[in-house]
Short mmCIF file of C-alpha atoms in Angstrom, two decimals:
data_model
loop_
_atom_site.label_atom_id
_atom_site.label_comp_id
_atom_site.label_asym_id
_atom_site.label_seq_id
_atom_site.Cartn_x
_atom_site.Cartn_y
_atom_site.Cartn_z
CA MET A 1 -6.80 62.25 18.46
CA ALA A 2 -9.52 59.79 19.15
CA THR A 3 -11.64 59.75 21.97
CA LEU A 4 -12.37 56.86 24.32
CA LEU A 5 -16.15 56.36 24.51
CA ARG A 6 -16.90 55.00 28.04
CA THR A 7 -14.88 53.23 30.80
CA PRO A 8 -15.37 49.30 31.11
CA SER A 9 -17.14 48.14 34.17
CA ALA A 10 -15.54 47.08 37.37
CA PRO A 11 -14.20 44.03 38.01
CA PRO A 12 -16.61 41.12 38.53
CA ILE A 13 -17.45 39.95 42.28
CA PRO A 14 -15.15 36.93 43.04
CA GLY A 15 -16.75 33.77 43.11
CA ARG A 16 -19.43 33.89 40.66
CA SER A 17 -19.53 31.11 38.37
CA LEU A 18 -21.33 30.52 35.72
CA VAL A 19 -22.94 27.41 33.96
CA LEU A 20 -24.17 26.95 30.20
CA ALA A 21 -26.67 24.79 29.42
CA PRO A 22 -29.43 24.12 26.38
CA ILE A 23 -32.37 26.24 26.43
CA ASP A 24 -35.60 25.73 24.80
CA ARG A 25 -36.84 28.42 21.95
CA ARG A 26 -39.03 29.92 24.34
CA GLU A 27 -36.28 30.81 26.54
CA HIS A 28 -33.81 31.59 24.33
CA PHE A 29 -36.54 34.35 22.66
CA ALA A 30 -37.66 35.61 26.17
CA TYR A 31 -34.06 36.29 26.95
CA LEU A 32 -33.37 38.17 24.14
CA ARG A 33 -36.28 40.25 24.47
CA SER A 34 -35.42 41.30 27.93
CA ARG A 35 -31.97 42.49 26.25
CA PRO A 36 -32.15 46.20 24.22
CA ASP A 37 -29.84 45.38 21.42
CA PRO A 38 -29.19 41.73 20.57
CA ALA A 39 -28.75 41.27 16.68
CA PHE A 40 -31.20 39.23 14.50
CA LEU A 41 -28.87 36.72 13.85
CA GLN A 42 -28.97 35.72 17.48
CA TYR A 43 -32.46 34.63 17.57
CA PRO A 44 -33.39 31.12 16.88
CA ALA A 45 -35.63 31.50 14.06
CA TRP A 46 -32.33 32.44 12.19
CA ALA A 47 -31.08 28.70 12.84
CA GLU A 48 -34.36 27.81 10.20
CA VAL A 49 -33.16 30.61 7.97
CA LYS A 50 -30.04 29.09 7.33
CA THR A 51 -30.10 25.47 5.43
CA GLY A 52 -27.08 23.17 5.86
CA TRP A 53 -26.64 23.94 9.58
CA ARG A 54 -27.84 22.93 12.80
CA GLY A 55 -29.03 25.14 15.59
CA GLU A 56 -28.80 24.88 19.21
CA SER A 57 -29.87 27.35 21.86
CA VAL A 58 -27.62 27.79 24.87
CA GLY A 59 -28.03 29.81 28.19
CA TRP A 60 -25.63 30.98 30.94
CA PHE A 61 -26.88 30.56 34.05
CA ASP A 62 -25.60 32.13 37.61
CA THR A 63 -25.54 30.70 41.03
CA ASN A 64 -28.93 31.28 41.84
CA GLY A 65 -29.95 29.99 38.67
CA THR A 66 -30.77 32.91 37.11
CA GLN A 67 -30.40 33.17 33.33
CA VAL A 68 -27.57 35.88 32.36
CA GLY A 69 -26.45 35.21 29.00
CA ALA A 70 -27.54 33.30 26.04
CA ALA A 71 -26.17 31.98 22.25
CA LEU A 72 -27.21 30.34 18.91
CA VAL A 73 -24.79 28.11 17.76
CA LEU A 74 -24.88 27.17 14.20
CA TYR A 75 -22.94 23.56 13.36
CA ARG A 76 -21.87 22.50 10.25
CA LYS A 77 -20.86 18.95 9.92
CA VAL A 78 -17.66 17.73 8.29
CA PRO A 79 -17.78 15.28 5.62
CA LYS A 80 -17.66 11.80 6.49
CA LEU A 81 -16.06 12.71 9.82
CA PRO A 82 -17.94 12.87 13.01
CA LEU A 83 -16.46 16.70 13.64
CA TRP A 84 -18.23 19.88 13.67
CA PHE A 85 -17.54 24.07 12.92
CA ALA A 86 -19.77 26.23 15.16
CA TYR A 87 -20.46 29.50 14.38
CA LEU A 88 -22.13 31.96 16.66
CA PRO A 89 -23.26 34.87 14.42
CA GLU A 90 -22.90 38.32 16.07
CA GLY A 91 -22.84 36.74 19.38
CA PRO A 92 -22.70 35.52 21.89
CA VAL A 93 -25.27 37.82 23.90
CA ILE A 94 -23.28 37.82 27.08
CA ASP A 95 -21.84 40.67 29.08
CA TRP A 96 -18.69 41.84 27.18
CA ASP A 97 -17.70 44.76 29.54
CA ASP A 98 -16.69 41.54 32.38
CA HIS A 99 -13.10 41.53 33.20
CA ASP A 100 -13.67 37.53 33.99
CA ILE A 101 -14.23 36.63 30.52
CA ASP A 102 -12.92 33.06 30.89
CA ARG A 103 -16.26 32.28 33.04
CA TRP A 104 -18.53 33.01 30.00
CA LEU A 105 -15.99 31.55 27.47
CA ASP A 106 -14.73 28.52 29.27
CA PRO A 107 -18.05 26.70 29.75
CA LEU A 108 -18.68 27.48 26.04
CA LEU A 109 -15.60 25.91 24.92
CA ALA A 110 -15.93 23.02 26.91
CA HIS A 111 -19.62 22.40 25.92
CA LEU A 112 -18.80 22.81 21.97
CA ARG A 113 -15.67 20.37 22.39
CA ALA A 114 -18.24 17.70 24.10
CA GLN A 115 -20.37 18.28 20.89
CA GLY A 116 -17.50 17.27 18.63
CA VAL A 117 -16.54 20.60 17.33
CA PHE A 118 -13.08 21.25 15.91
CA THR A 119 -13.17 25.00 15.35
CA VAL A 120 -16.16 27.89 16.90
CA ARG A 121 -16.14 31.28 15.32
CA MET A 122 -18.01 34.10 17.21
CA GLY A 123 -18.81 37.49 16.54
CA PRO A 124 -18.29 39.70 19.85
CA ALA A 125 -20.66 42.65 20.21
CA PRO A 126 -18.57 45.63 21.14
CA ALA A 127 -17.56 47.99 18.51
CA HIS A 128 -13.97 48.81 18.22
CA ARG A 129 -13.35 52.20 16.09
CA ARG A 130 -15.69 55.10 14.93
CA TRP A 131 -15.09 57.52 11.89
CA TYR A 132 -17.27 60.90 11.46
CA GLY A 133 -18.27 61.20 8.15
CA GLU A 134 -16.58 64.38 7.77
CA THR A 135 -13.18 63.00 8.97
CA VAL A 136 -13.66 60.02 6.27
CA LYS A 137 -14.43 63.07 3.66
CA ASP A 138 -11.46 64.76 4.36
CA ALA A 139 -9.11 61.64 4.07
CA VAL A 140 -10.96 61.22 0.83
CA LYS A 141 -9.73 64.69 -0.11
CA ARG A 142 -6.08 64.35 1.26
CA GLY A 143 -5.57 60.76 -0.93
CA LEU A 144 -5.77 58.48 1.47
CA THR A 145 -7.15 54.90 0.60
CA HIS A 146 -8.05 52.97 3.27
CA LEU A 147 -9.88 53.50 6.88
CA ASP A 148 -7.15 52.14 8.52
CA GLN A 149 -4.86 55.03 7.34
CA VAL A 150 -7.35 57.61 9.12
CA THR A 151 -7.31 58.08 12.88
CA PRO A 152 -10.51 57.31 14.19
CA ASP A 153 -12.56 59.81 16.09
CA GLU A 154 -13.82 57.14 18.50
CA ILE A 155 -12.31 54.30 20.16
CA ASP A 156 -14.39 52.00 22.52
CA PRO A 157 -12.18 50.60 25.42
CA VAL A 158 -14.37 47.59 25.95
CA GLY A 159 -13.74 46.65 22.25
CA ALA A 160 -9.99 47.29 22.40
CA THR A 161 -9.67 45.69 25.55
CA LEU A 162 -11.48 42.41 24.90
CA ALA A 163 -9.26 42.10 21.73
CA ASN A 164 -6.23 42.07 23.80
CA ARG A 165 -8.04 39.14 26.08
CA LEU A 166 -9.28 37.22 23.16
CA HIS A 167 -5.87 37.28 21.79
CA THR A 168 -3.77 36.09 25.05
CA ARG A 169 -6.27 33.37 25.38
CA GLY A 170 -6.02 31.78 21.90
CA TRP A 171 -8.64 33.09 19.97
CA ARG A 172 -7.72 34.56 16.38
CA ALA A 173 -9.31 37.48 14.31
CA ALA A 174 -10.64 35.62 11.37
CA GLY A 175 -11.13 38.57 8.84
CA SER A 176 -9.08 41.72 10.52
CA GLY A 177 -10.68 43.64 7.59
CA GLY A 178 -9.63 41.49 5.03
CA GLY A 179 -12.76 39.91 3.95
CA ASP A 180 -12.60 36.91 5.98
CA ASP A 181 -15.49 37.66 8.42
CA ALA A 182 -18.73 36.23 7.20
CA GLN A 183 -20.95 39.25 8.88
CA PRO A 184 -19.95 42.69 7.61
CA ARG A 185 -16.69 44.47 9.87
CA TYR A 186 -17.41 47.72 8.64
CA VAL A 187 -20.87 49.40 8.92
CA PHE A 188 -22.73 52.73 8.66
CA HIS A 189 -24.99 54.11 11.41
CA LEU A 190 -27.42 57.06 11.27
CA PRO A 191 -27.80 58.25 14.93
CA MET A 192 -31.32 59.57 15.39
CA ARG A 193 -31.30 59.38 19.25
CA GLY A 194 -32.77 62.97 20.51
CA ARG A 195 -33.24 64.30 16.69
CA GLY A 196 -36.35 65.30 14.91
CA LEU A 197 -36.81 64.31 11.03
CA ASP A 198 -36.31 67.96 10.16
CA ASP A 199 -33.04 67.82 11.96
CA ILE A 200 -31.89 64.39 10.37
CA ARG A 201 -32.85 65.54 6.90
CA ALA A 202 -30.95 68.97 7.34
CA GLY A 203 -27.95 67.03 8.41
CA MET A 204 -28.05 64.98 4.99
CA ASN A 205 -25.67 66.63 2.25
CA GLN A 206 -26.98 68.19 -0.80
CA GLU A 207 -27.13 65.24 -2.88
CA TRP A 208 -29.36 63.38 -0.69
CA ARG A 209 -31.78 66.27 -0.20
CA ARG A 210 -31.86 67.24 -3.85
CA GLY A 211 -32.47 63.75 -4.22
CA LEU A 212 -35.26 63.18 -1.86
CA ALA A 213 -36.96 66.46 -3.59
CA LYS A 214 -36.56 64.98 -6.78
CA ALA A 215 -38.41 61.92 -6.13
CA GLU A 216 -41.07 63.94 -4.10
CA LYS A 217 -41.52 65.81 -6.62
CA SER A 218 -42.02 63.50 -8.99
CA GLY A 219 -44.46 61.40 -7.23
CA VAL A 220 -42.51 58.49 -6.18
CA GLU A 221 -44.65 56.28 -4.19
CA THR A 222 -43.40 53.92 -1.22
CA THR A 223 -45.30 51.52 0.35
CA VAL A 224 -44.73 48.28 2.44
CA GLY A 225 -44.89 45.13 0.32
CA GLY A 226 -45.62 41.17 1.37
CA PRO A 227 -44.59 38.09 0.39
CA ALA A 228 -46.52 37.98 -3.17
CA ASP A 229 -43.69 40.81 -3.92
CA LEU A 230 -40.88 38.74 -3.16
CA PRO A 231 -40.29 37.76 -6.90
CA GLN A 232 -40.18 41.21 -8.23
CA PHE A 233 -37.54 42.61 -5.45
CA PHE A 234 -35.46 39.28 -6.48
CA ASP A 235 -35.76 40.20 -10.33
CA LEU A 236 -34.58 43.72 -9.30
CA LEU A 237 -31.74 42.10 -7.17
CA ARG A 238 -30.61 40.77 -10.16
CA VAL A 239 -30.32 43.61 -12.10
CA THR A 240 -28.34 45.18 -9.22
CA GLU A 241 -26.10 42.51 -9.20
CA ALA A 242 -25.20 42.69 -12.65
CA ARG A 243 -24.94 46.48 -12.83
CA ASN A 244 -22.74 46.84 -10.13
CA GLY A 245 -20.81 44.09 -10.41
CA PHE A 246 -21.44 41.59 -7.53
CA ARG A 247 -23.27 38.16 -6.69
CA LEU A 248 -24.69 37.87 -2.95
CA GLY A 249 -25.17 34.14 -4.09
CA ARG A 250 -28.66 33.82 -2.53
CA THR A 251 -31.62 32.66 -4.26
CA LEU A 252 -35.65 33.77 -4.46
CA GLU A 253 -36.18 30.88 -2.10
CA TYR A 254 -33.97 31.99 0.45
CA TYR A 255 -35.66 35.13 0.91
CA SER A 256 -39.08 33.87 0.88
CA ARG A 257 -37.81 31.55 3.85
CA GLN A 258 -36.13 34.23 5.53
CA TYR A 259 -39.29 36.38 5.38
CA ARG A 260 -41.71 33.55 6.24
CA VAL A 261 -39.40 32.22 9.42
CA LEU A 262 -38.69 35.63 10.90
CA ASN A 263 -41.65 37.04 10.52
CA THR A 264 -43.58 33.77 12.17
CA GLU A 265 -40.93 34.26 14.94
CA GLU A 266 -42.10 37.96 15.14
CA PRO A 267 -44.68 39.62 13.28
CA GLY A 268 -43.04 42.78 11.20
CA ARG A 269 -39.24 41.68 11.71
CA MET A 270 -38.77 41.59 8.12
CA ARG A 271 -40.27 44.14 6.27
CA LEU A 272 -40.35 44.83 2.30
CA TYR A 273 -40.08 48.28 0.84
CA LEU A 274 -41.11 49.39 -2.84
CA ALA A 275 -40.98 52.16 -4.88
CA ARG A 276 -42.97 53.09 -7.65
CA HIS A 277 -43.42 55.82 -10.29
CA GLN A 278 -46.59 55.65 -12.41
CA GLY A 279 -46.87 52.31 -11.44
CA ARG A 280 -43.72 51.08 -12.47
CA LEU A 281 -41.70 49.34 -9.62
CA LEU A 282 -38.32 50.87 -9.68
CA ALA A 283 -36.79 49.80 -6.17
CA ALA A 284 -37.04 47.59 -3.61
CA HIS A 285 -35.47 47.34 -0.31
CA THR A 286 -35.72 45.14 2.94
CA MET A 287 -35.56 45.89 6.82
CA LEU A 288 -35.05 43.94 9.55
CA SER A 289 -35.94 45.07 13.07
CA VAL A 290 -35.85 43.70 16.63
CA GLY A 291 -36.20 45.41 19.91
CA ASN A 292 -34.65 48.73 19.47
CA ARG A 293 -32.18 47.90 16.34
CA VAL A 294 -33.17 48.56 12.92
CA TRP A 295 -31.04 47.07 10.20
CA TYR A 296 -31.15 47.95 6.35
CA GLN A 297 -30.34 44.64 4.81
CA THR A 298 -30.54 44.42 1.02
CA GLY A 299 -31.37 47.14 -1.87
CA ALA A 300 -32.06 46.27 -5.35
CA SER A 301 -33.29 48.77 -8.15
CA ALA A 302 -34.07 48.98 -11.95
CA ASP A 303 -31.65 49.95 -14.44
CA GLN A 304 -34.60 53.01 -15.57
CA GLY A 305 -35.99 55.21 -13.93
CA ARG A 306 -33.07 56.20 -11.45
CA GLU A 307 -33.47 59.76 -11.91
CA VAL A 308 -36.49 59.78 -9.82
CA ARG A 309 -34.05 58.81 -6.83
CA PRO A 310 -36.47 55.95 -6.01
CA SER A 311 -33.58 54.53 -3.54
CA HIS A 312 -33.42 57.84 -1.74
CA ALA A 313 -37.05 57.76 -1.03
CA LEU A 314 -37.37 54.55 0.04
CA GLN A 315 -34.27 54.92 2.42
CA TRP A 316 -36.09 58.19 3.75
CA ARG A 317 -39.15 56.12 4.37
CA MET A 318 -37.38 53.71 6.30
CA ILE A 319 -35.54 56.20 8.32
CA ARG A 320 -38.88 57.57 9.40
CA ASP A 321 -40.55 54.66 9.96
CA ALA A 322 -37.54 53.52 12.27
CA HIS A 323 -38.00 57.32 13.91
CA ALA A 324 -41.32 56.95 14.55
CA ARG A 325 -40.78 53.59 16.71
CA GLY A 326 -38.05 55.85 18.69
CA ILE A 327 -35.05 53.45 17.11
CA PRO A 328 -31.99 55.35 18.29
CA VAL A 329 -29.46 54.26 15.53
CA TYR A 330 -30.49 53.47 11.90
CA ASP A 331 -27.49 50.99 10.98
CA MET A 332 -27.41 50.55 6.98
CA ARG A 333 -25.48 47.91 7.40
CA MET A 334 -22.27 47.00 5.22
CA VAL A 335 -19.50 49.47 3.89
CA SER A 336 -16.43 48.86 2.63
CA PRO A 337 -13.04 50.41 4.08
CA VAL A 338 -11.71 51.27 1.00
CA ILE A 339 -12.03 55.01 0.81
CA ASP A 340 -9.94 55.65 -2.45
CA ALA A 341 -11.88 57.99 -5.01
CA ASP A 342 -11.58 55.77 -7.59
CA ASP A 343 -12.41 52.52 -6.54
CA ARG A 344 -15.77 50.96 -7.30
CA ARG A 345 -15.99 49.85 -3.73
CA PHE A 346 -15.99 53.23 -2.24
CA GLY A 347 -19.11 54.02 -4.35
CA VAL A 348 -21.37 52.47 -1.77
CA LEU A 349 -19.96 54.07 1.32
CA ARG A 350 -19.99 57.56 -0.69
CA TRP A 351 -23.63 57.28 -1.29
CA LYS A 352 -24.43 56.46 2.86
CA LEU A 353 -21.79 59.11 3.87
CA GLY A 354 -24.66 61.64 2.54
CA THR A 355 -26.97 60.81 5.11
CA GLY A 356 -24.83 62.39 7.57
CA GLY A 357 -23.82 59.29 9.52
CA HIS A 358 -20.98 57.64 10.57
CA VAL A 359 -18.70 54.38 10.05
CA VAL A 360 -18.52 52.06 12.84
CA GLU A 361 -15.74 48.98 12.79
CA ASN A 362 -17.02 46.19 14.63
CA MET A 363 -14.56 43.86 16.69
CA GLY A 364 -15.13 41.54 13.64
CA GLU A 365 -15.35 37.58 13.97
CA TRP A 366 -12.59 35.62 16.51
CA GLU A 367 -12.07 31.99 16.16
CA TYR A 368 -10.46 29.06 18.31
CA ALA A 369 -9.08 25.88 17.76
CA LEU A 370 -10.09 23.37 19.82
CA ASN A 371 -8.40 20.45 17.42
CA GLY A 372 -5.30 22.30 16.28
CA PRO A 373 -4.24 20.05 13.08
CA LEU A 374 -8.00 20.00 11.82
CA HIS A 375 -8.40 23.39 12.29
CA ARG A 376 -5.27 24.30 10.01
CA ALA A 377 -6.17 21.68 7.63
CA PHE A 378 -9.71 23.66 7.38
CA GLN A 379 -8.08 27.25 6.72
CA LEU A 380 -5.89 25.84 3.81
CA TYR A 381 -9.08 24.42 2.41
CA LEU A 382 -10.96 27.69 2.87
CA ALA A 383 -7.71 29.43 1.17
CA ARG A 384 -8.08 27.31 -1.72
CA GLY A 385 -11.45 28.19 -2.39
CA ARG A 386 -11.37 32.03 -2.21
#
C-alpha cells in the first residue's frame, strides 16, 4: 500500500492577495538563492541558454510588498502573428502547498494574456509518486511492463491534490507519461541525507560494487575538466548516441554556451567530469548544481575501454563531491517508465537502479489555453511533427 509522504499545509489566511510584477535579474537571482530547492531551469541565466526564446523574470508580492515567489517565463513567438507561447520550465517557484492556488495563478495568467500569450505551459514542483528500487525490481520479475501497473510506495498528497485543483481550473496535463513533457516526468533519486559514503556504496548492487572495484583496480582517473574539454565531451556524446540509437539534438555550440552562461551567473554551477585510463579519455559526464540540489545531466562514453567501468567511476566521483557538500539527494535525472526487461528503454533505469535509489514521478507539465482556437491549432501542428 502506498504511503502518504506529508499532509498539505493549512488553508491560507483569508484576504491575503498577491500581485505579480516584472523583476530584474538581480532580484530574481537573490530570491532563488533564498529558497532551498529551485530547479536550475528557473534561474534567469537559463533564458540565455535557450536561443529563439525571450526570457522574462517575474515575482509575486504580498500586501506588504515582500516578494514571496518568482518565475522565469520563456516566450516563443508564433511566426507572422503577434502571439506567443509561454513556458515556465520546472516552475514557477511558488508555494504549491497553498490551498488558494488561484491567488498565485490568476495574476500570472492575467500578465501573460496582456503579453499576447495564447498558451502557457508550466512544470509544478511537487512530486506525485515514488517507487523504491526493490519494488521496481520485483515488478520486472513479475513480468510487468510499465510503472503505471505498479503500486507506488509513496504518494505525495500535495502533488495529488494540486493535480485535481489544476484540472478543475482548466489546466490540462501536457504529457501524462506519453512523452509530451519537455522536461523529464520520471527521474531517479539517490538519497544521501544522514548516510555516509560507506553506507551509500554498500547500498549499491553487486554489479555496481564490482564496477567500482574494477575501475579502481584498473587505475581509472577522474578529474573535473573545463571549457577546453567540451569538444572531446561532444565527440563522445555523438558516439554514445550512435551506439544507443538516440539523438539529443544538441550541438557543441549549445553545450559551450550553457557552460559559459551558467558558470558566469554562478561559478561552478555546471561541471564537466572526465574519466581517463592510461591517458585516453573514456567517459565524460556533466553535473549541474544550485543551492542544495545536484543533477547528473548528460553522460557520454567511448565504445572502447568500457570493461574498466569509466562511467561507474565518474558517477562515484560525482556522488562523492555532492556528498561532501551535504547535498541530501543526488538526482540522476531522466528514466523511462517502461520496465519491460526486453525493452531497450529499460536499460538506463536498470543501470541507475543499481545505485540503490528510487524512481520519482513528478507532476509533469501542465498547459492552459488563453486562446482556445489557436491552442487547438497549435496542438494539431505539434501532433503532425511527432
